[in-house]
Every structure is written in C-alpha cells, then in structure tokens.
C-alpha cells in the first residue's frame, strides 16, 4: 500500500495572503490526518512565502502520522530539521528563488556533499530521501550516497500523461526498478492528480509514498477536503 502524504504549503500560502491565522495550518494538518492522510509534508523556503519555519515547529504538536520536511539543505534548514527530527527529510535542489521544485538532484556532481548531509540526518534517526529525475545513473548515485529513499520527480510524467501515458511512465518504471534492486525505497511527487495517479501506481505498485499538495488542494475547492482525501486514498490503497 502506498502512503498518501499531503503537502500543506498551499494552505499556508492562502493564510499568508491576508495575514492572521486563517486558515490555520495546524488545524488543517490535524483534519487531514482525521480524514485518513498517512503523512503531512511541508517545504519551508528561505523567504517563508508559504510554510514558515515557526509553522514546522508548531506542526510537531499535531502530527501523529509521518512528518516529511522537504527543502534545500542550507545550514538554516538543517538546523531546523535536526531540531524537529521529522520522520523523513526529502532533500531537493531548489534555488532560493524557485517558484516550485522543477528538477531533481545531479547526485553525481553533488555526491560528496549529499553523502555528508545524509549521514548527519541518518545519525539523528531521520529517514532520508533524495529528489531525483527518473534517471538510473542519478538513482545509482543516490544509493552510493546512502539515502534510504529516492523521490521521483513526476512533473514530466504528469505533463505527458494525456498524450502517451505508456511512454510517459516508462522511464519511471526503469528508475524505480533500479532503485529497488539497489535497496532504495521509492517515493514520488509533483503534479500527481486524481487523473494520473492510479495509472502511475499500477505501473509501479511498490511506491512507498506519494506527496501531493497543489492538485489535492485544487480538488478540495470542488469536492471538499474530506472527500478529496478519500478519493486519493482510494487510488493509493487499491489492490494491485
């Protein structure tokens, strides 16, 4: 069974647009878990334009499933996660001004620095995942680094799904199979939706976790949050 981790960055974006504390990110995280979500994901960025560093600390009081913190491993970010000690840290190569994650790590060029970071996190008892493109060489380097998991960057799959879903998913199948052979677990995320998620998991049924935020919150505008979580869980928990 694949776990559903809901990224709540967009909830914080809405709150920050008006100031104050509506909507309350901690209350939403609590509700999401009541509705069945098996994890909460946040991605604090240096400008704190959505999730703030203080939010991360506050969320530890309400998260009772898995807490996944994504981000670029700056000194400030590492200080935060080593203080909070979430279930999982997902390392992403975002530049400080990136609108959203748009590429995986070059794990070959950054192998030495990522190895040191992963070692620090693992020594603190934190599961580590590295955000990568569906490239076998990048997966191989992630295994050498010592990560526990890779998270496959799925925006290219989502973009090509409507045109040729078989071709779109093919490199992900190969990358996921390579990860599995190397002892890495596989996560996936970015632009996965109620339209394309089921097929992706049909082809790669051993995905451990999907992290979904923007599309899930968009769906919730029409379906409501509880119904939306239920719809996604129906896909992640389907027998394959």
Short mmCIF file of N, CA and C in Angstrom, two decimals, residues 106-174:
data_model
loop_
_atom_site.label_atom_id
_atom_site.label_comp_id
_atom_site.label_asym_id
_atom_site.label_seq_id
_atom_site.Cartn_x
_atom_site.Cartn_y
_atom_site.Cartn_z
N UNK A 106 21.42 16.49 -9.35
CA UNK A 106 22.52 15.83 -10.04
C UNK A 106 23.31 15.14 -8.93
N UNK A 107 22.94 13.92 -8.63
CA UNK A 107 23.53 13.23 -7.49
C UNK A 107 24.97 12.81 -7.74
N UNK A 108 25.39 12.83 -8.99
CA UNK A 108 26.78 12.50 -9.30
C UNK A 108 27.68 13.68 -8.95
N UNK A 109 27.32 14.88 -9.44
CA UNK A 109 28.12 16.07 -9.17
C UNK A 109 28.12 16.44 -7.69
N UNK A 110 27.01 16.16 -7.01
CA UNK A 110 26.86 16.56 -5.61
C UNK A 110 27.00 15.37 -4.65
N UNK A 111 27.60 14.30 -5.14
CA UNK A 111 27.64 13.07 -4.35
C UNK A 111 28.31 13.26 -2.99
N UNK A 112 29.46 13.92 -2.96
CA UNK A 112 30.21 14.03 -1.71
C UNK A 112 29.45 14.86 -0.67
N UNK A 113 28.92 16.01 -1.09
CA UNK A 113 28.23 16.87 -0.12
C UNK A 113 26.93 16.23 0.36
N UNK A 114 26.21 15.55 -0.55
CA UNK A 114 24.97 14.89 -0.15
C UNK A 114 25.25 13.72 0.79
N UNK A 115 26.36 13.04 0.58
CA UNK A 115 26.69 11.92 1.46
C UNK A 115 26.89 12.42 2.89
N UNK A 116 27.58 13.54 3.05
CA UNK A 116 27.81 14.09 4.39
C UNK A 116 26.50 14.50 5.05
N UNK A 117 25.61 15.11 4.27
CA UNK A 117 24.32 15.56 4.81
C UNK A 117 23.46 14.37 5.21
N UNK A 118 23.39 13.38 4.34
CA UNK A 118 22.59 12.18 4.62
C UNK A 118 23.12 11.48 5.87
N UNK A 119 24.42 11.43 6.02
CA UNK A 119 25.00 10.79 7.21
C UNK A 119 24.57 11.52 8.48
N UNK A 120 24.60 12.85 8.45
CA UNK A 120 24.17 13.64 9.62
C UNK A 120 22.71 13.35 9.96
N UNK A 121 21.87 13.31 8.95
CA UNK A 121 20.45 13.07 9.18
C UNK A 121 20.19 11.66 9.67
N UNK A 122 20.84 10.69 9.06
CA UNK A 122 20.65 9.31 9.49
C UNK A 122 21.15 9.08 10.91
N UNK A 123 22.25 9.74 11.25
CA UNK A 123 22.78 9.62 12.62
C UNK A 123 21.78 10.18 13.64
N UNK A 124 20.94 11.11 13.19
CA UNK A 124 19.92 11.69 14.08
C UNK A 124 18.63 10.88 14.07
N UNK A 125 18.62 9.76 13.34
CA UNK A 125 17.45 8.90 13.30
C UNK A 125 16.38 9.34 12.34
N UNK A 126 16.76 10.16 11.35
CA UNK A 126 15.82 10.69 10.38
C UNK A 126 15.96 9.93 9.06
N UNK A 127 14.86 9.44 8.54
CA UNK A 127 14.87 8.79 7.23
C UNK A 127 15.16 9.83 6.15
N UNK A 128 15.96 9.46 5.17
CA UNK A 128 16.36 10.41 4.14
C UNK A 128 15.87 9.98 2.77
N UNK A 129 15.43 10.98 2.00
CA UNK A 129 15.00 10.76 0.63
C UNK A 129 15.63 11.85 -0.24
N UNK A 130 16.05 11.48 -1.42
CA UNK A 130 16.66 12.45 -2.34
C UNK A 130 15.78 12.58 -3.57
N UNK A 131 15.44 13.81 -3.91
CA UNK A 131 14.57 14.15 -5.03
C UNK A 131 15.37 14.01 -6.32
N UNK A 132 14.95 13.10 -7.21
CA UNK A 132 15.72 12.83 -8.43
C UNK A 132 14.80 12.73 -9.65
N UNK A 133 15.37 13.01 -10.80
CA UNK A 133 14.69 12.73 -12.06
C UNK A 133 14.72 11.22 -12.30
N UNK A 134 13.86 10.71 -13.19
CA UNK A 134 13.85 9.27 -13.47
C UNK A 134 15.03 8.85 -14.36
N UNK A 135 16.21 8.94 -13.78
CA UNK A 135 17.47 8.67 -14.47
C UNK A 135 18.22 7.63 -13.65
N UNK A 136 18.49 6.50 -14.24
CA UNK A 136 19.10 5.39 -13.49
C UNK A 136 20.44 5.79 -12.89
N UNK A 137 21.23 6.58 -13.60
CA UNK A 137 22.53 7.00 -13.07
C UNK A 137 22.37 7.85 -11.82
N UNK A 138 21.34 8.69 -11.79
CA UNK A 138 21.10 9.51 -10.60
C UNK A 138 20.61 8.64 -9.44
N UNK A 139 19.84 7.64 -9.75
CA UNK A 139 19.39 6.70 -8.72
C UNK A 139 20.58 5.92 -8.17
N UNK A 140 21.46 5.48 -9.03
CA UNK A 140 22.65 4.74 -8.59
C UNK A 140 23.50 5.57 -7.65
N UNK A 141 23.68 6.85 -7.98
CA UNK A 141 24.47 7.73 -7.12
C UNK A 141 23.78 7.96 -5.79
N UNK A 142 22.44 8.06 -5.80
CA UNK A 142 21.70 8.22 -4.55
C UNK A 142 21.93 7.02 -3.63
N UNK A 143 22.03 5.84 -4.22
CA UNK A 143 22.31 4.64 -3.42
C UNK A 143 23.72 4.71 -2.83
N UNK A 144 24.67 5.17 -3.62
CA UNK A 144 26.04 5.30 -3.11
C UNK A 144 26.12 6.33 -1.99
N UNK A 145 25.30 7.36 -2.08
CA UNK A 145 25.28 8.41 -1.06
C UNK A 145 24.82 7.85 0.29
N UNK A 146 23.96 6.85 0.24
CA UNK A 146 23.48 6.24 1.47
C UNK A 146 22.07 6.64 1.86
N UNK A 147 21.33 7.25 0.92
CA UNK A 147 19.95 7.63 1.20
C UNK A 147 19.10 6.39 1.43
N UNK A 148 18.02 6.57 2.16
CA UNK A 148 17.07 5.48 2.37
C UNK A 148 16.11 5.34 1.20
N UNK A 149 15.76 6.49 0.60
CA UNK A 149 14.79 6.50 -0.49
C UNK A 149 15.18 7.52 -1.56
N UNK A 150 14.56 7.39 -2.71
CA UNK A 150 14.54 8.46 -3.70
C UNK A 150 13.09 8.88 -3.90
N UNK A 151 12.89 10.16 -4.17
CA UNK A 151 11.57 10.62 -4.59
C UNK A 151 11.67 10.99 -6.06
N UNK A 152 10.91 10.30 -6.88
CA UNK A 152 10.92 10.56 -8.32
C UNK A 152 10.11 11.80 -8.64
N UNK A 153 10.72 12.72 -9.36
CA UNK A 153 10.09 13.98 -9.76
C UNK A 153 9.15 13.70 -10.93
N UNK A 154 7.85 13.82 -10.69
CA UNK A 154 6.86 13.30 -11.63
C UNK A 154 6.19 14.35 -12.53
N UNK A 155 6.65 15.60 -12.49
CA UNK A 155 6.03 16.60 -13.36
C UNK A 155 6.11 16.23 -14.84
N UNK A 156 7.25 15.73 -15.35
CA UNK A 156 7.28 15.33 -16.76
C UNK A 156 6.27 14.22 -17.08
N UNK A 157 6.09 13.30 -16.17
CA UNK A 157 5.08 12.26 -16.35
C UNK A 157 3.68 12.88 -16.44
N UNK A 158 3.37 13.77 -15.51
CA UNK A 158 2.05 14.39 -15.49
C UNK A 158 1.79 15.20 -16.75
N UNK A 159 2.81 15.89 -17.24
CA UNK A 159 2.66 16.73 -18.43
C UNK A 159 2.39 15.89 -19.68
N UNK A 160 3.02 14.72 -19.75
CA UNK A 160 2.91 13.88 -20.95
C UNK A 160 1.81 12.84 -20.85
N UNK A 161 1.17 12.73 -19.70
CA UNK A 161 0.22 11.66 -19.45
C UNK A 161 -0.90 11.63 -20.49
N UNK A 162 -1.49 12.76 -20.78
CA UNK A 162 -2.65 12.80 -21.68
C UNK A 162 -2.29 12.43 -23.11
N UNK A 163 -1.05 12.65 -23.49
CA UNK A 163 -0.62 12.38 -24.86
C UNK A 163 -0.26 10.92 -25.06
N UNK A 164 0.55 10.38 -24.15
CA UNK A 164 1.01 9.00 -24.28
C UNK A 164 1.44 8.51 -22.90
N UNK A 165 0.50 7.97 -22.16
CA UNK A 165 0.82 7.62 -20.79
C UNK A 165 1.82 6.48 -20.68
N UNK A 166 1.82 5.58 -21.65
CA UNK A 166 2.78 4.48 -21.61
C UNK A 166 4.21 5.00 -21.75
N UNK A 167 4.42 5.90 -22.70
CA UNK A 167 5.75 6.47 -22.87
C UNK A 167 6.12 7.36 -21.70
N UNK A 168 5.13 8.06 -21.15
CA UNK A 168 5.40 8.98 -20.05
C UNK A 168 5.88 8.24 -18.81
N UNK A 169 5.33 7.08 -18.53
CA UNK A 169 5.68 6.37 -17.31
C UNK A 169 6.91 5.47 -17.48
N UNK A 170 7.28 5.16 -18.70
CA UNK A 170 8.35 4.17 -18.94
C UNK A 170 9.65 4.48 -18.21
N UNK A 171 10.19 5.72 -18.28
CA UNK A 171 11.45 5.96 -17.57
C UNK A 171 11.31 5.86 -16.06
N UNK A 172 10.12 6.10 -15.55
CA UNK A 172 9.89 6.00 -14.11
C UNK A 172 9.90 4.54 -13.67
N UNK A 173 9.36 3.68 -14.49
CA UNK A 173 9.38 2.25 -14.18
C UNK A 173 10.82 1.76 -14.10
N UNK A 174 11.62 2.14 -15.07
CA UNK A 174 13.02 1.71 -15.10
C UNK A 174 13.79 2.26 -13.90
#
